[in-house]
mmCIF file of N, CA and C in Angstrom:
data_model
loop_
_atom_site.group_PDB
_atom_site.id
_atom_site.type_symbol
_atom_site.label_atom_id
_atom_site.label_comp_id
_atom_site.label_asym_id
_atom_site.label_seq_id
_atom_site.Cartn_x
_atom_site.Cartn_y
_atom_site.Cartn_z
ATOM 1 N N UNK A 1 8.430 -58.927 -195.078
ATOM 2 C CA UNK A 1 7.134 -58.660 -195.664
ATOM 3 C C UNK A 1 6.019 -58.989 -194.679
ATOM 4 N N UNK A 2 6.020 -59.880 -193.734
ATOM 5 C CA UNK A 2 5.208 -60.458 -193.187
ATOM 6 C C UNK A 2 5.479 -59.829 -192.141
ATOM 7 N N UNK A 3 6.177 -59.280 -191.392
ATOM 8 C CA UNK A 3 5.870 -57.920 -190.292
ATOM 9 C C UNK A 3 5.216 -56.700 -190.713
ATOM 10 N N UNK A 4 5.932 -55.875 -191.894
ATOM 11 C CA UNK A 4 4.888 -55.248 -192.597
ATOM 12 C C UNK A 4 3.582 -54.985 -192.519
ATOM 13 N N UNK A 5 2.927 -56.438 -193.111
ATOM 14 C CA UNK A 5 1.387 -56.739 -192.792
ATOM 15 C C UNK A 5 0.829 -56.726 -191.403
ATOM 16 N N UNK A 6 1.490 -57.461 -190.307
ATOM 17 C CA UNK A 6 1.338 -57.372 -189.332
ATOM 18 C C UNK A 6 0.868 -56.194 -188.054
ATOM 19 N N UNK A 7 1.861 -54.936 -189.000
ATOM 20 C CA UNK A 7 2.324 -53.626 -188.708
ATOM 21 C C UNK A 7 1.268 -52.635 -188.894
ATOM 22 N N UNK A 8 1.164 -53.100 -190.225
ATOM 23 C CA UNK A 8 -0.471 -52.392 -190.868
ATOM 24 C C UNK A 8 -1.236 -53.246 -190.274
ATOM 25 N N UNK A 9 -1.397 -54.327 -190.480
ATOM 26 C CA UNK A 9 -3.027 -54.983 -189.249
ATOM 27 C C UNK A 9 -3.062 -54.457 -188.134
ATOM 28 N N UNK A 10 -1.809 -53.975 -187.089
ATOM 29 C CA UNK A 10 -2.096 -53.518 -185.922
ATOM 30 C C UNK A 10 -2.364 -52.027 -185.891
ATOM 31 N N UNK A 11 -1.713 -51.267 -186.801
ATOM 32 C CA UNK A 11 -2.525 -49.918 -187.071
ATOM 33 C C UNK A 11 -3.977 -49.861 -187.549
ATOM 34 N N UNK A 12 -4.043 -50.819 -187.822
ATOM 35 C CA UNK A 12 -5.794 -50.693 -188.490
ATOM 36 C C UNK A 12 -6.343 -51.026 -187.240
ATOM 37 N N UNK A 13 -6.425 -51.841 -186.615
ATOM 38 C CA UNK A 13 -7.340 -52.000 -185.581
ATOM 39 C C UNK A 13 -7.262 -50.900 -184.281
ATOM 40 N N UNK A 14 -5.772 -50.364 -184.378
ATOM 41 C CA UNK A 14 -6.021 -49.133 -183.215
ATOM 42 C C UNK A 14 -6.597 -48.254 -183.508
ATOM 43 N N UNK A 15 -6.387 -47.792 -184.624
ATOM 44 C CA UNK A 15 -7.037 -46.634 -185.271
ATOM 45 C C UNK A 15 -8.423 -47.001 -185.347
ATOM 46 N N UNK A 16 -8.936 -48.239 -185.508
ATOM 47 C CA UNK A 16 -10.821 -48.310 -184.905
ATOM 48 C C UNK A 16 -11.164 -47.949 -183.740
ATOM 49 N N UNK A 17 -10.378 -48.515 -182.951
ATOM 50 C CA UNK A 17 -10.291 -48.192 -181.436
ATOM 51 C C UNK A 17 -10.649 -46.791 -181.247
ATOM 52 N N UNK A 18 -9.874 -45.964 -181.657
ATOM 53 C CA UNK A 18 -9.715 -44.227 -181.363
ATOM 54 C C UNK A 18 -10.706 -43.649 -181.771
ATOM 55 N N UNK A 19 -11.193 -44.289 -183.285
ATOM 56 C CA UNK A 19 -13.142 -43.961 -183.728
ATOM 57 C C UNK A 19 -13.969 -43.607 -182.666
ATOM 58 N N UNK A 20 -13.805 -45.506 -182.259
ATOM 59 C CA UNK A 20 -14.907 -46.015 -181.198
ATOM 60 C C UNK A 20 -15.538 -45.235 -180.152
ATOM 61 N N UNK A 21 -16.550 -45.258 -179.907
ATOM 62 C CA UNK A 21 -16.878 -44.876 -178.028
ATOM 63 C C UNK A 21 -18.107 -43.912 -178.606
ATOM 64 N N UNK A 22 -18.615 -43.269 -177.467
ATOM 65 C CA UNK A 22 -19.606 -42.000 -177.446
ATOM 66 C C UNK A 22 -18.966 -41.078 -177.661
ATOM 67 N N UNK A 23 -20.006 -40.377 -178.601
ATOM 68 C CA UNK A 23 -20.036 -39.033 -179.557
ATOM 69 C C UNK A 23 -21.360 -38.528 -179.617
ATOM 70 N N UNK A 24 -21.208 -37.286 -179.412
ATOM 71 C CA UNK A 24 -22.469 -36.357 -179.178
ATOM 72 C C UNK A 24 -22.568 -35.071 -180.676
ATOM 73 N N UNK A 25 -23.493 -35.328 -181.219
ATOM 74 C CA UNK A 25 -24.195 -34.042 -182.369
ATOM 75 C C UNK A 25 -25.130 -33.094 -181.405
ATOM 76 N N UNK A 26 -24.430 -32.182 -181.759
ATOM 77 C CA UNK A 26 -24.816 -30.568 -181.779
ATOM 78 C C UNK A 26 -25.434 -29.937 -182.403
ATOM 79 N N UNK A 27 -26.618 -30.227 -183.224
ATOM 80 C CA UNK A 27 -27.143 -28.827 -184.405
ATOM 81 C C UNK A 27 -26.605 -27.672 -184.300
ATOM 82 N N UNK A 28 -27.296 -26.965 -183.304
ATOM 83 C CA UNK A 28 -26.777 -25.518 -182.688
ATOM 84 C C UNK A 28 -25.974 -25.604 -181.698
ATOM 85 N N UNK A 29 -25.146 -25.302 -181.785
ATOM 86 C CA UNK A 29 -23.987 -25.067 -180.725
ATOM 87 C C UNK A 29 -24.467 -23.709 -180.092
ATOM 88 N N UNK A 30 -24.533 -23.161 -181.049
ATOM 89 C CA UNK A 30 -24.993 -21.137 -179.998
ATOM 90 C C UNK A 30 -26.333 -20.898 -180.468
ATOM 91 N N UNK A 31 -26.715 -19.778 -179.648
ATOM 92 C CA UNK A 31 -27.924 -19.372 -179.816
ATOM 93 C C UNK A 31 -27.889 -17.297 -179.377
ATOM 94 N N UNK A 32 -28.430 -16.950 -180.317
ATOM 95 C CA UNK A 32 -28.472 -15.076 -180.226
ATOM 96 C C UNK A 32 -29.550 -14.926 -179.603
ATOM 97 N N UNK A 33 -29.912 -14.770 -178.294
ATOM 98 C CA UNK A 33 -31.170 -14.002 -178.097
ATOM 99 C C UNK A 33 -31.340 -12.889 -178.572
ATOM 100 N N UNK A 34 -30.088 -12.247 -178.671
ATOM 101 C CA UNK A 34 -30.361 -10.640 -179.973
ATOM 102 C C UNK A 34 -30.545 -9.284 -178.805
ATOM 103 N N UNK A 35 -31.112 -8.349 -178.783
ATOM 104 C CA UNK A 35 -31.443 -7.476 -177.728
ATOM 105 C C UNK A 35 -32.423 -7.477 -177.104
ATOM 106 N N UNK A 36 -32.312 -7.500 -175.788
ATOM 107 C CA UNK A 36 -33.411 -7.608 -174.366
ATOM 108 C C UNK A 36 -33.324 -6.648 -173.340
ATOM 109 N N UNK A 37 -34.578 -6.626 -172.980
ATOM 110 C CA UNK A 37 -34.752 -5.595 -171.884
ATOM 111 C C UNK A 37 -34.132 -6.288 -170.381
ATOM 112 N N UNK A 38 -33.984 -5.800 -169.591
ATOM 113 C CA UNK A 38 -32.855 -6.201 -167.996
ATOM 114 C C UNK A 38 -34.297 -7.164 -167.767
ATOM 115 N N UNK A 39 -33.849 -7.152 -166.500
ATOM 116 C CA UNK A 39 -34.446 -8.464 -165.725
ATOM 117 C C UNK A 39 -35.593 -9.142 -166.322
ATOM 118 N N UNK A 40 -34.897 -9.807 -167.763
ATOM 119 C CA UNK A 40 -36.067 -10.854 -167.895
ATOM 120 C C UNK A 40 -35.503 -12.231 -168.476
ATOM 121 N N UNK A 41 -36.467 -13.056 -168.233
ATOM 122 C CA UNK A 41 -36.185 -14.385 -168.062
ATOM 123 C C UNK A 41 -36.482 -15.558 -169.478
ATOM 124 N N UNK A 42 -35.253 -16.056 -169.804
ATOM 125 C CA UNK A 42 -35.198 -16.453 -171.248
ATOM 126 C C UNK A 42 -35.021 -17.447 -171.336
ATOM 127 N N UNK A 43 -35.286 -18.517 -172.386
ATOM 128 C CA UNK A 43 -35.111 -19.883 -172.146
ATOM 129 C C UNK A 43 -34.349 -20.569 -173.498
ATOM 130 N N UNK A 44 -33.897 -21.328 -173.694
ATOM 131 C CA UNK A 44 -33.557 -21.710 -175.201
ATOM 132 C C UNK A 44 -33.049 -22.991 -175.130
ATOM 133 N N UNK A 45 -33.735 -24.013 -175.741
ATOM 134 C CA UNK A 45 -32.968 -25.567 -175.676
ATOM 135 C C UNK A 45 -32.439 -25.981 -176.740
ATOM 136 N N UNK A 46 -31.544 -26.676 -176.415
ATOM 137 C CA UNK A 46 -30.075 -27.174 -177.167
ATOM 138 C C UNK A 46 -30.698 -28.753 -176.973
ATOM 139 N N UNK A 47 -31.386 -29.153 -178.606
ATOM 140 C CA UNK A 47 -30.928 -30.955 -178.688
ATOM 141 C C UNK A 47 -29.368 -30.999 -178.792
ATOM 142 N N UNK A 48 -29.435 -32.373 -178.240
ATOM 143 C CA UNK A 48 -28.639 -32.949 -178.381
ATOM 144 C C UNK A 48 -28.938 -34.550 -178.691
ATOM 145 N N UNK A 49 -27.819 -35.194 -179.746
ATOM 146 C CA UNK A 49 -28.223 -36.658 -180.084
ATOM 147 C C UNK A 49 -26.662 -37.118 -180.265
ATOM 148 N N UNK A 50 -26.972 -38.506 -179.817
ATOM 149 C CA UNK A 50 -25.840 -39.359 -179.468
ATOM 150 C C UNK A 50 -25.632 -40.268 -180.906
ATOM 151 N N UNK A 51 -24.482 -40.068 -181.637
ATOM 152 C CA UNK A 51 -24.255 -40.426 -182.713
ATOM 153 C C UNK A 51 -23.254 -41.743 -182.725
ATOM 154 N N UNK A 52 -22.502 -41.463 -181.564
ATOM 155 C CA UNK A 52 -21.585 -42.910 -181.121
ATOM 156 C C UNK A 52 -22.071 -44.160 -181.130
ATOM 157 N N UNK A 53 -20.739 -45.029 -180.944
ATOM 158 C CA UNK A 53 -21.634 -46.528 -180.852
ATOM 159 C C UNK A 53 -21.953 -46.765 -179.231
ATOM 160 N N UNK A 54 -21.504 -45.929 -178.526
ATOM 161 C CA UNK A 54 -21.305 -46.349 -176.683
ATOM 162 C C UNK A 54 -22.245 -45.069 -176.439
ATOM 163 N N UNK A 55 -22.328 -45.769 -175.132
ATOM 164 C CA UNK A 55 -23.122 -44.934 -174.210
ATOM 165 C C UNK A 55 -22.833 -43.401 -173.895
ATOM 166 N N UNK A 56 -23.792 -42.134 -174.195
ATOM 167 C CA UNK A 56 -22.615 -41.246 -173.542
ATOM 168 C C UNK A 56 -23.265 -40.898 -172.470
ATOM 169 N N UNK A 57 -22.093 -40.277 -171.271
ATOM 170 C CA UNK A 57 -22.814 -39.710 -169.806
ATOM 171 C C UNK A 57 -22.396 -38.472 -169.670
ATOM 172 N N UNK A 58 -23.255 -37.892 -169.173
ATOM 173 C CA UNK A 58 -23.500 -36.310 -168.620
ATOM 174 C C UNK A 58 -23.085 -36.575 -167.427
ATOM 175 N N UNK A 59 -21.443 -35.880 -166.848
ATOM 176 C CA UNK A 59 -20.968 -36.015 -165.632
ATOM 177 C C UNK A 59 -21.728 -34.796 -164.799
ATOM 178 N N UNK A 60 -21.056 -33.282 -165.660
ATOM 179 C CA UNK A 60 -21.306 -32.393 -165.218
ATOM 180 C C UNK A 60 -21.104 -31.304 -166.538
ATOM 181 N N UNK A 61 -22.156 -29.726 -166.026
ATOM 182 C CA UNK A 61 -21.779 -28.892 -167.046
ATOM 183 C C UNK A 61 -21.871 -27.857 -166.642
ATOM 184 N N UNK A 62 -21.268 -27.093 -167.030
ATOM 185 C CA UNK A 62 -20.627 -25.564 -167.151
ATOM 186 C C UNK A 62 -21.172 -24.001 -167.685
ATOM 187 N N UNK A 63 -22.187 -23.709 -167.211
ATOM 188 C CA UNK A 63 -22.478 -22.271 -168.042
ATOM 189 C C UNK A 63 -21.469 -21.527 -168.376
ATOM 190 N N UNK A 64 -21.997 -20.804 -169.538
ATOM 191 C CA UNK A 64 -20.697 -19.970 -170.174
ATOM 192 C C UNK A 64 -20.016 -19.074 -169.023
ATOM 193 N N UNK A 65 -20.903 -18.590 -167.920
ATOM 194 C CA UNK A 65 -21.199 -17.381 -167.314
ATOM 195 C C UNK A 65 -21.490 -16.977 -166.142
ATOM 196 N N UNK A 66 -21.677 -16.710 -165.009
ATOM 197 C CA UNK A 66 -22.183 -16.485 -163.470
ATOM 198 C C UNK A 66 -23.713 -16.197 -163.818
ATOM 199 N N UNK A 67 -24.019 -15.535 -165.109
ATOM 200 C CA UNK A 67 -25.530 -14.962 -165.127
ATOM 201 C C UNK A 67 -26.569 -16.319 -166.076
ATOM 202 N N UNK A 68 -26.125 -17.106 -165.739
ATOM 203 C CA UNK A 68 -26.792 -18.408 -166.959
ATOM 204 C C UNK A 68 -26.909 -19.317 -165.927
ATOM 205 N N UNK A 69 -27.835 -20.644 -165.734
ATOM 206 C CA UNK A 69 -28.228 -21.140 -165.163
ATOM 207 C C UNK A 69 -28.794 -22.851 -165.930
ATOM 208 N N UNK A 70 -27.801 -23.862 -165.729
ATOM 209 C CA UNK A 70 -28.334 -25.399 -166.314
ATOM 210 C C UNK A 70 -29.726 -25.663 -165.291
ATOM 211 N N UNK A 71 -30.850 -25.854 -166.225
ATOM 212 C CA UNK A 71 -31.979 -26.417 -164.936
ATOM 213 C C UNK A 71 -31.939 -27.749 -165.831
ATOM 214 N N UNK A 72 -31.391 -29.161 -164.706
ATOM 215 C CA UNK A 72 -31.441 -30.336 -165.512
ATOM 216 C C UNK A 72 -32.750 -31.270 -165.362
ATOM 217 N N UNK A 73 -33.404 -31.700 -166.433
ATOM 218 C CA UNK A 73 -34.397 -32.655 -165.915
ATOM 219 C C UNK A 73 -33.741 -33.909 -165.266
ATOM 220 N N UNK A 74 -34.827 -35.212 -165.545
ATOM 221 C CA UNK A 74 -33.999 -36.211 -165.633
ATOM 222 C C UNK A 74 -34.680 -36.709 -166.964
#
């Protein structure tokens, strides 16, 4: 009986563990600019908010595309 408990106490605390850390909310994930004329220049910002208990870091990121462009502040 008393491993049991033990067994379940140590699943409970890993399973906090795996919760834990930085996590990022998305409102909009996508965005439709809808139909546009060629060479013109469009902009659209994506909040983002940190919902985790830890820090999160922006290593690096990825446009969907060759024709899209991250301009990062600081």
């Amino acid at each position: 009986m008393r491993s049991g408990l033990v067994f379940l106490a140590t699943l409970v605390v890993l399973a906090t563990g795996v919760l834990a850390g930085p996590k990022l909310e998305i409102k909009e994930a996508t965005f439709d600019f809808g139909r546009i004329s060629q060479n013109r220049i469009l902009t659209h910002d994506f909040w983002l908010r940190s919902v985790g208990d830890d820090t999160v870091r922006v290593i690096r990121l990825w446009p969907g595309c060759g024709c899209t462009q991250i301009p990062l502040e600081d």
